[in-house]
Tab-separated table of C-alpha atoms in Angstrom:
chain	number	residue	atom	x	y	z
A	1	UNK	CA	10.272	-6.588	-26.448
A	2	UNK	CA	7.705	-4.151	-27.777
A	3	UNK	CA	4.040	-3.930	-26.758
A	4	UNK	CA	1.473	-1.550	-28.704
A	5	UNK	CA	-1.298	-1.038	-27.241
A	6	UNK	CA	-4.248	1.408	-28.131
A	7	UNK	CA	-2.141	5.046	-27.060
A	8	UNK	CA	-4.065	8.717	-26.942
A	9	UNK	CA	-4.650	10.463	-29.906
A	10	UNK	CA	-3.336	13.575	-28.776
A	11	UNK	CA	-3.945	15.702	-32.032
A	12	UNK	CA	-7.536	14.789	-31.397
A	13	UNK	CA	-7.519	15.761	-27.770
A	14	UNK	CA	-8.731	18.890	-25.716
A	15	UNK	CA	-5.798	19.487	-23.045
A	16	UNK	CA	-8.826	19.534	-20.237
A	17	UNK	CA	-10.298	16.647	-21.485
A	18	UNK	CA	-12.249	13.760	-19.253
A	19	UNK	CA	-13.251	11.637	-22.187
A	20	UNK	CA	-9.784	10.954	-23.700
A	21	UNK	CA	-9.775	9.751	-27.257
A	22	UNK	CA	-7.420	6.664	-28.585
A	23	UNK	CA	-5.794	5.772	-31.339
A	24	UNK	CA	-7.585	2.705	-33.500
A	25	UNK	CA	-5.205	-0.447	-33.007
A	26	UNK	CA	-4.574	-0.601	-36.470
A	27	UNK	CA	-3.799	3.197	-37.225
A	28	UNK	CA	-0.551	4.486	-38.831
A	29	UNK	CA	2.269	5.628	-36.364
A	30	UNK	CA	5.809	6.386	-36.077
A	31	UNK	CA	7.954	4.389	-33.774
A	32	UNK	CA	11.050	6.355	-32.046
A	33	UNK	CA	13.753	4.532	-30.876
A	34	UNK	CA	16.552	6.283	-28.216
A	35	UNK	CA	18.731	4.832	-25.439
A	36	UNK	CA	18.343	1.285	-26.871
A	37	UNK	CA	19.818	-0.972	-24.061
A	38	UNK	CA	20.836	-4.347	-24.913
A	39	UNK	CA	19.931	-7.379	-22.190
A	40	UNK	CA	21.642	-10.744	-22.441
A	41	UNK	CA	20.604	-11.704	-19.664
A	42	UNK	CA	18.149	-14.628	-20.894
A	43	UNK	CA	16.670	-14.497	-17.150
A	44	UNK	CA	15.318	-11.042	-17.853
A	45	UNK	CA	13.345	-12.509	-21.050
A	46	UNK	CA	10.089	-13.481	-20.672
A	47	UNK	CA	9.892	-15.554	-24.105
A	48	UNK	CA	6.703	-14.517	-25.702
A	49	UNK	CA	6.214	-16.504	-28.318
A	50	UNK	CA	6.773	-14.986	-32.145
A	51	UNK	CA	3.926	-15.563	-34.447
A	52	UNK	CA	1.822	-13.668	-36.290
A	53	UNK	CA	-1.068	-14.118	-33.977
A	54	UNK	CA	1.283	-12.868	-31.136
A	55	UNK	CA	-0.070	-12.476	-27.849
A	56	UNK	CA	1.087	-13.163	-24.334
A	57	UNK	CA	1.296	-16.728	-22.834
A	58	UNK	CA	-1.656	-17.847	-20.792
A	59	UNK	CA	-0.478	-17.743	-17.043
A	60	UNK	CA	-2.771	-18.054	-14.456
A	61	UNK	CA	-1.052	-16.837	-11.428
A	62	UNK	CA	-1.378	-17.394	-7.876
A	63	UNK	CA	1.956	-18.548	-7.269
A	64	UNK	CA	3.744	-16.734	-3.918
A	65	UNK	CA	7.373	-17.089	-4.949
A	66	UNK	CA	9.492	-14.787	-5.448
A	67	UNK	CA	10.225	-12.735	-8.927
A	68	UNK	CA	13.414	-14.842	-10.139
A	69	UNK	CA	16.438	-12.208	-10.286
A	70	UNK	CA	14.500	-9.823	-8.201
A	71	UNK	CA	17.264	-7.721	-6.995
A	72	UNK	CA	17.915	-6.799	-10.592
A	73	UNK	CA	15.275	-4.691	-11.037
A	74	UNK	CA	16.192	-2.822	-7.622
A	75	UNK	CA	17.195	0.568	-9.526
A	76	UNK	CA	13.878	0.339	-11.297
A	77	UNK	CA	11.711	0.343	-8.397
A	78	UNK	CA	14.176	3.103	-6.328
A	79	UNK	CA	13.609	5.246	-9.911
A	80	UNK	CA	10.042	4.899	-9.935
A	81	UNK	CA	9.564	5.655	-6.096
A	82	UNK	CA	11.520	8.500	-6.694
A	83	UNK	CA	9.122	9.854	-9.929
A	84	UNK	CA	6.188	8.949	-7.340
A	85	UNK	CA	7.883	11.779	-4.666
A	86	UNK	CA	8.088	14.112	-7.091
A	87	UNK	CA	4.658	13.737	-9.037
A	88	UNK	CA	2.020	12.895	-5.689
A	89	UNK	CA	4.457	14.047	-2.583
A	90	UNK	CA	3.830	17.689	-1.241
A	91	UNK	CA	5.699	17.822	1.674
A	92	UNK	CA	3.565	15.498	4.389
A	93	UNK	CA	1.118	15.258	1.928
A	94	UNK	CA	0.234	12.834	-0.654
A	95	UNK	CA	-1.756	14.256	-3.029
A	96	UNK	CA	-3.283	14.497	-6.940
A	97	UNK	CA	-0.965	16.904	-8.263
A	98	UNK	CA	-4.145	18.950	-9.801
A	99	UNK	CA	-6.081	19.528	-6.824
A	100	UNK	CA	-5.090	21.135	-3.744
A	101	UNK	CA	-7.582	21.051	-1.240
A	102	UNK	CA	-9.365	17.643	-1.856
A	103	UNK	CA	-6.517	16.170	-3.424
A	104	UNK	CA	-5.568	14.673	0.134
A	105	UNK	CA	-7.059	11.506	1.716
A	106	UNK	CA	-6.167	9.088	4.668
A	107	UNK	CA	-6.180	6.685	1.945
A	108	UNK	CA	-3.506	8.097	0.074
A	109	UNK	CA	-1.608	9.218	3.205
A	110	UNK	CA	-2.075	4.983	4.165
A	111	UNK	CA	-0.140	4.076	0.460
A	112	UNK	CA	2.625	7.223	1.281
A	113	UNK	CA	3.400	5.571	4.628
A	114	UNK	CA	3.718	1.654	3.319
A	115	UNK	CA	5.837	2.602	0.223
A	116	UNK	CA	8.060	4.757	2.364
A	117	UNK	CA	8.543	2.227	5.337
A	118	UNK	CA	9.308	-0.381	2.356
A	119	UNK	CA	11.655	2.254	0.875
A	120	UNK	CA	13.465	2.461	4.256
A	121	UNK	CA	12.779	6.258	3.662
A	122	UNK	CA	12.375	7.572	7.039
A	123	UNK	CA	12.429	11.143	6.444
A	124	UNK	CA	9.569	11.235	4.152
A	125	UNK	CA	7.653	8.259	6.183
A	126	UNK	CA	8.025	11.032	9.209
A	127	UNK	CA	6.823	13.814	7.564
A	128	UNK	CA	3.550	11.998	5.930
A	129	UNK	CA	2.798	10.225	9.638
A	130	UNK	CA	3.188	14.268	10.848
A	131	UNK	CA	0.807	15.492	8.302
A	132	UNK	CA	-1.680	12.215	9.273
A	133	UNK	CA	-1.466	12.869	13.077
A	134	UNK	CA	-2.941	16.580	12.406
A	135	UNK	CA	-6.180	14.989	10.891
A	136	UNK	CA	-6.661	12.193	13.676
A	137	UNK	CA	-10.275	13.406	15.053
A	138	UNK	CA	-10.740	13.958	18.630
A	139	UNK	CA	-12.350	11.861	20.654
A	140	UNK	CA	-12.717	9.231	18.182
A	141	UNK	CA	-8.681	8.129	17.304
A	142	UNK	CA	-9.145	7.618	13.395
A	143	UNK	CA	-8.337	9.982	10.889
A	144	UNK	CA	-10.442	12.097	8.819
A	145	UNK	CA	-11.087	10.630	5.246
A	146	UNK	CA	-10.330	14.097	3.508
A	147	UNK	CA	-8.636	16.241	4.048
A	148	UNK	CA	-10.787	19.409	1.582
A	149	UNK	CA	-14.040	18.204	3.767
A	150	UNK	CA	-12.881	17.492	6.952
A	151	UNK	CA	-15.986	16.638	8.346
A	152	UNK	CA	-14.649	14.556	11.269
A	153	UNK	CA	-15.795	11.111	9.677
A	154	UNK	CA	-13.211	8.442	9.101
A	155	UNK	CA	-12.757	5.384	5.642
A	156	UNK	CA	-12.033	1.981	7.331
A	157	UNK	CA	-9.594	1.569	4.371
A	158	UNK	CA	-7.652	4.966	5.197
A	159	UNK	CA	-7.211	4.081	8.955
A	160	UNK	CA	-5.800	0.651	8.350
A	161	UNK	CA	-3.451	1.351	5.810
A	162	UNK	CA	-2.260	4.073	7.894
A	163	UNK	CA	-2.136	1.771	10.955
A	164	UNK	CA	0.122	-1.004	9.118
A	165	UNK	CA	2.065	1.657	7.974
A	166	UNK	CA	2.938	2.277	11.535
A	167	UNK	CA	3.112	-1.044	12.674
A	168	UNK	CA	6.099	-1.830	9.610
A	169	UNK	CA	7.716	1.306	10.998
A	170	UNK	CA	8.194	-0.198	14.724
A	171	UNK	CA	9.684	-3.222	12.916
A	172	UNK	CA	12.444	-1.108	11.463
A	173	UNK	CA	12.786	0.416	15.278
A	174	UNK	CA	11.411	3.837	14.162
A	175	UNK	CA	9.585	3.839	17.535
A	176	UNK	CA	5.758	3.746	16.189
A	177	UNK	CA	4.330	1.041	18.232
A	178	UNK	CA	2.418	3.401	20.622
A	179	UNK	CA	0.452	5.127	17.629
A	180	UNK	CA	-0.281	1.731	15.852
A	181	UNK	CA	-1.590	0.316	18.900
A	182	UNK	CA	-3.683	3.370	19.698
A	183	UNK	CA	-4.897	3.337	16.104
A	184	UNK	CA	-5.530	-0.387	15.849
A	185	UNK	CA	-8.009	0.114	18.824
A	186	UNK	CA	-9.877	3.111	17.582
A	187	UNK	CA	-10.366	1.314	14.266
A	188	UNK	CA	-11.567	-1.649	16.303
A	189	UNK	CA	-13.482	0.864	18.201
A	190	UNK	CA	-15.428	2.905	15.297
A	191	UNK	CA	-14.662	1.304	12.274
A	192	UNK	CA	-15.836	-1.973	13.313
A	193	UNK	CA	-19.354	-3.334	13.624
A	194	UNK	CA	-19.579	-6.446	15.698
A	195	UNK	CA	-17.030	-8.485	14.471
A	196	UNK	CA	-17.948	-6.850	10.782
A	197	UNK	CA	-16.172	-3.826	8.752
A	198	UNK	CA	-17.937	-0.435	8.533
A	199	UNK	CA	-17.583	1.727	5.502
A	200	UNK	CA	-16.167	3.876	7.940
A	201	UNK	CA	-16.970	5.776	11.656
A	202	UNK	CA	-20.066	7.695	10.647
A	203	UNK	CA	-21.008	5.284	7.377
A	204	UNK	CA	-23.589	2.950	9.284
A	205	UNK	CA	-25.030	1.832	6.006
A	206	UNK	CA	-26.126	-1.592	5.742
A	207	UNK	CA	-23.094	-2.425	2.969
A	208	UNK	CA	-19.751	-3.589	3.036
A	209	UNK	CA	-16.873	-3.024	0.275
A	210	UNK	CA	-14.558	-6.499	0.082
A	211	UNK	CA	-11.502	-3.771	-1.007
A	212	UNK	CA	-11.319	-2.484	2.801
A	213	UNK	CA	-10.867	-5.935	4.046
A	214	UNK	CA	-6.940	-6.674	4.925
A	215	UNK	CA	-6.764	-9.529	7.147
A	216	UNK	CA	-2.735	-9.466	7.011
A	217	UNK	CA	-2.767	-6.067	8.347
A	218	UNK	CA	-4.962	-7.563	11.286
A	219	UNK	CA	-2.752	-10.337	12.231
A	220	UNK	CA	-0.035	-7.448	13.252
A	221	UNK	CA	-2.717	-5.154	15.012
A	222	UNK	CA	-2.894	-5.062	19.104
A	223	UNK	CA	-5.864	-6.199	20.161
A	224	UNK	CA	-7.926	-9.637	19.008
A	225	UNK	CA	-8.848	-9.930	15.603
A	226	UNK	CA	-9.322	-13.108	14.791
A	227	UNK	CA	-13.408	-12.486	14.654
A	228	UNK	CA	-13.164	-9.764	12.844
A	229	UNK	CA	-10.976	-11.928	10.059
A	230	UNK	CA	-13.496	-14.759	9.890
A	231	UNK	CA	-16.594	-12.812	9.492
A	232	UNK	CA	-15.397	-10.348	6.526
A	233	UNK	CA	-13.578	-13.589	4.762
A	234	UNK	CA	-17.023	-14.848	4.937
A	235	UNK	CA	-18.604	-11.796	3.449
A	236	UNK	CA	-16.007	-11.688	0.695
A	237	UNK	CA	-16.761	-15.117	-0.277
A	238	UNK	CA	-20.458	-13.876	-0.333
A	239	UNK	CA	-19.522	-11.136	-2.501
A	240	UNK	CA	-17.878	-13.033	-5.212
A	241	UNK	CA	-19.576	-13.543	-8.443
A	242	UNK	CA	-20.207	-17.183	-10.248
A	243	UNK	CA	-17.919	-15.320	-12.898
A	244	UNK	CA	-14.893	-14.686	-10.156
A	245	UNK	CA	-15.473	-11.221	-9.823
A	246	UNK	CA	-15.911	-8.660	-6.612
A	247	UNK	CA	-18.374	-6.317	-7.251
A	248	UNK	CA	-16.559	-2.643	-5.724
A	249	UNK	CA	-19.443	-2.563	-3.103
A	250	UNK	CA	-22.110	-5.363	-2.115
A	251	UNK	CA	-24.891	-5.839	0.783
A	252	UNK	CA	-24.192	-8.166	3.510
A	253	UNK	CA	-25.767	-10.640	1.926
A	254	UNK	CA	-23.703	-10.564	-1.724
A	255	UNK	CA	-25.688	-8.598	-3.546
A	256	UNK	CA	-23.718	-5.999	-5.712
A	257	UNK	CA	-24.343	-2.924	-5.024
A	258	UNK	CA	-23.425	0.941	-6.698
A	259	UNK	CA	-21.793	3.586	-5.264
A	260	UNK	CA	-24.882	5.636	-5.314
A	261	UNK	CA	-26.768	2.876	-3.207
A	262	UNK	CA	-24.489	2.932	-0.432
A	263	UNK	CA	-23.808	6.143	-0.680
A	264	UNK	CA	-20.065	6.285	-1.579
A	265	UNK	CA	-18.878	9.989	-2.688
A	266	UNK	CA	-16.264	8.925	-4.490
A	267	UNK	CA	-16.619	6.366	-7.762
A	268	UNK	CA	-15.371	6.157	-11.510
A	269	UNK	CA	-17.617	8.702	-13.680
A	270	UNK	CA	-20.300	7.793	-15.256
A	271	UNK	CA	-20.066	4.497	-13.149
A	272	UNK	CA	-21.683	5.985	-9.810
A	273	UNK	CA	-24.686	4.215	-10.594
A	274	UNK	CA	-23.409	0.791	-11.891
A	275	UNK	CA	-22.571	-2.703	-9.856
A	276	UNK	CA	-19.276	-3.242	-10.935
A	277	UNK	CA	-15.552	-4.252	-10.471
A	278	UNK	CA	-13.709	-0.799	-10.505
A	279	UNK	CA	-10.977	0.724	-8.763
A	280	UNK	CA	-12.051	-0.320	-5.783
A	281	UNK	CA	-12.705	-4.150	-5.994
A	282	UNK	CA	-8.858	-3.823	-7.958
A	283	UNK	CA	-7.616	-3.930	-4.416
A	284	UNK	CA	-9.446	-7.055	-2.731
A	285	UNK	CA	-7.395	-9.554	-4.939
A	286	UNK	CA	-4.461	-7.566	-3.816
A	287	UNK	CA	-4.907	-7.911	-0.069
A	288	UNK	CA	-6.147	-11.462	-0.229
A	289	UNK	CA	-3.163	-11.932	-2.162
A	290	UNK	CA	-0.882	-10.913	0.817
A	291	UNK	CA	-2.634	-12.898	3.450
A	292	UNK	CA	-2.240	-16.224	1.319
A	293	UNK	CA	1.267	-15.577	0.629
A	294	UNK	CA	2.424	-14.046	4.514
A	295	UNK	CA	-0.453	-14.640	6.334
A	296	UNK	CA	-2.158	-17.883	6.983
A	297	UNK	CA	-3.287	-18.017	3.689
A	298	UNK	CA	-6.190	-21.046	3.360
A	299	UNK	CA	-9.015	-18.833	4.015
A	300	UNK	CA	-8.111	-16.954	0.693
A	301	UNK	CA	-7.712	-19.966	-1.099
A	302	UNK	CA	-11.420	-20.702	-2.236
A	303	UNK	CA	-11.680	-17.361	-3.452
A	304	UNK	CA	-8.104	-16.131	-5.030
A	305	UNK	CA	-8.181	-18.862	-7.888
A	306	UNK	CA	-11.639	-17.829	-9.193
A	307	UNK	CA	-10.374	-14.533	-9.702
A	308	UNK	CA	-7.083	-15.293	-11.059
A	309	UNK	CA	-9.019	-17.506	-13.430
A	310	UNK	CA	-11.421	-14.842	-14.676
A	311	UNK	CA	-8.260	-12.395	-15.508
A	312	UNK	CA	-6.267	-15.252	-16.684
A	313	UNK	CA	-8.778	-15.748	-19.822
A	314	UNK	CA	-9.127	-12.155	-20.210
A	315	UNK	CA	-4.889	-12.256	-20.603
A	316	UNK	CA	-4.945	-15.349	-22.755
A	317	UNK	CA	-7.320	-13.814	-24.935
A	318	UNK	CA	-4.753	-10.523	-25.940
């Protein structure tokens, strides 16, 4: 199975470019062919139909089995987490490999630590929780959101990533339990509002982003968050557009909102200024996801199929 998709035109590229030019769909190229594998395997085949108005089939989604023949595509997933190590993974740190000194986050140190516990990889788990616990800020018990600016301010997202991370370690015994509970309670503690999420510890601005909201990762935390859960699935539901769509950053009350308005220093460029679904708001279906499938799962449900119906058209349609 082949897919061609719109590719760079790298003739017509600057090597420093941030506006990357692609190739027209229907523009002349050469196709390569080397290490051809052969599958029989008729399980592996996801029979897209052959026509000449070929596109993929029209699936909506929100099923929570699991992939048929999973284990199959075990040495996959061990290659690509081991391309991941060597691209993003600089020693404890997890990192853009063309920055040095803002290329660090407790966001991306949260992703390090749940692929590595899920990778039973203990050694590099260890040595990105070693790197974390250096930017935990006194006084307060969550971790600095950057690791260029330090500036002693925390991202609610950052801190509970980081926190499940540790919490999935103690179920493999790697004796974690102590810094997840401590964690869980400063999050409670600073990057909690009420019973609502704050953009972070020092981000009192009246907004909330639906992409920081992971009520699995609650159900595991010490401490009672069962308010905290209701409340945000409320203000997610809020957030949701008549179209299906999460807007990256809205106001209590639903609005959308821009990064600029709530004051967000990072967003996609050019789009600092727009009320949109972005890299952010990628996420929310994600963690909503989770909760359905291994959490209790019927608060999501109102809310998951609207969005799995938006991208489902947007798929049926090529």
């Amino acid at each position: 199975q082949v897919d061609f998709n719109k590719s760079l035109d790298v003739a017509n590229n600057a090597i420093d470019t941030e506006d990357a030019k692609l190739h027209n769909i229907g523009d002349a190229f050469d196709l390569w062919l080397d290490d051809v594998e052969f599958i029989t395997d008729t399980a592996l085949c996801t029979n897209y139909p052959v026509t000449s108005a070929w596109k993929p089939i029209s699936k909506a989604g929100g099923s929570c089995a699991l992939a048929p023949e999973a284990a199959k595509f075990h040495g996959y997933i061990d290659a690509l987490y081991t391309h991941w190590k060597a691209k993003f993974l600089s020693g404890g740190r997890v990192m853009m490999p063309e920055q040095t000194a803002d290329g660090t986050t407790s966001e991306s140190q949260g992703y390090g630590m749940i692929l590595s516990v899920a990778m039973d990889d203990k050694a590099t788990f260890t040595a990105i929780w070693n790197e974390t616990k250096g930017k935990i800020i006194s006084g307060k018990g969550v971790v600095n959101w950057s690791w260029g600016k330090n500036d002693g301010t925390s991202a609610t997202d950052g801190d509970e990533d980081i926190a499940y991370g540790l919490y999935l370690a103690d179920k493999k015994g790697w004796g974690t339990k102590a810094d997840a509970d401590a964690l869980a309670s400063a999050i409670m503690s600073k990057d909690v509002s009420g019973s609502s999420l704050k953009l972070g510890s020092d981000f009192n601005v009246n907004a909330f982003n639906p992409s920081y909201f992971a009520p699995l990762w609650y159900r595991s935390f010490a401490g009672s968050w069962g308010g905290v859960i209701d409340t945000n699935y409320g203000l997610v539901a809020k957030c949701q557009q008549s179209n299906g769509l999460i807007a990256d950053w809205c106001k209590p009350d639903g609005t959308p909102a821009s990064a600029s308005e709530v004051g967000a220093q990072v967003c996609g460029k050019g789009m600092c200024g727009d009320k949109v679904y972005a890299y952010e708001a990628a996420r929310a279906g994600l963690r909503l996801g989770q909760d359905a499938c291994w959490g209790s799962g019927s608060q999501a449900s109102p809310i998951l199929p609207k969005l799995l119906t938006f991208f489902a058209g947007k798929y049926e349609g090529g």
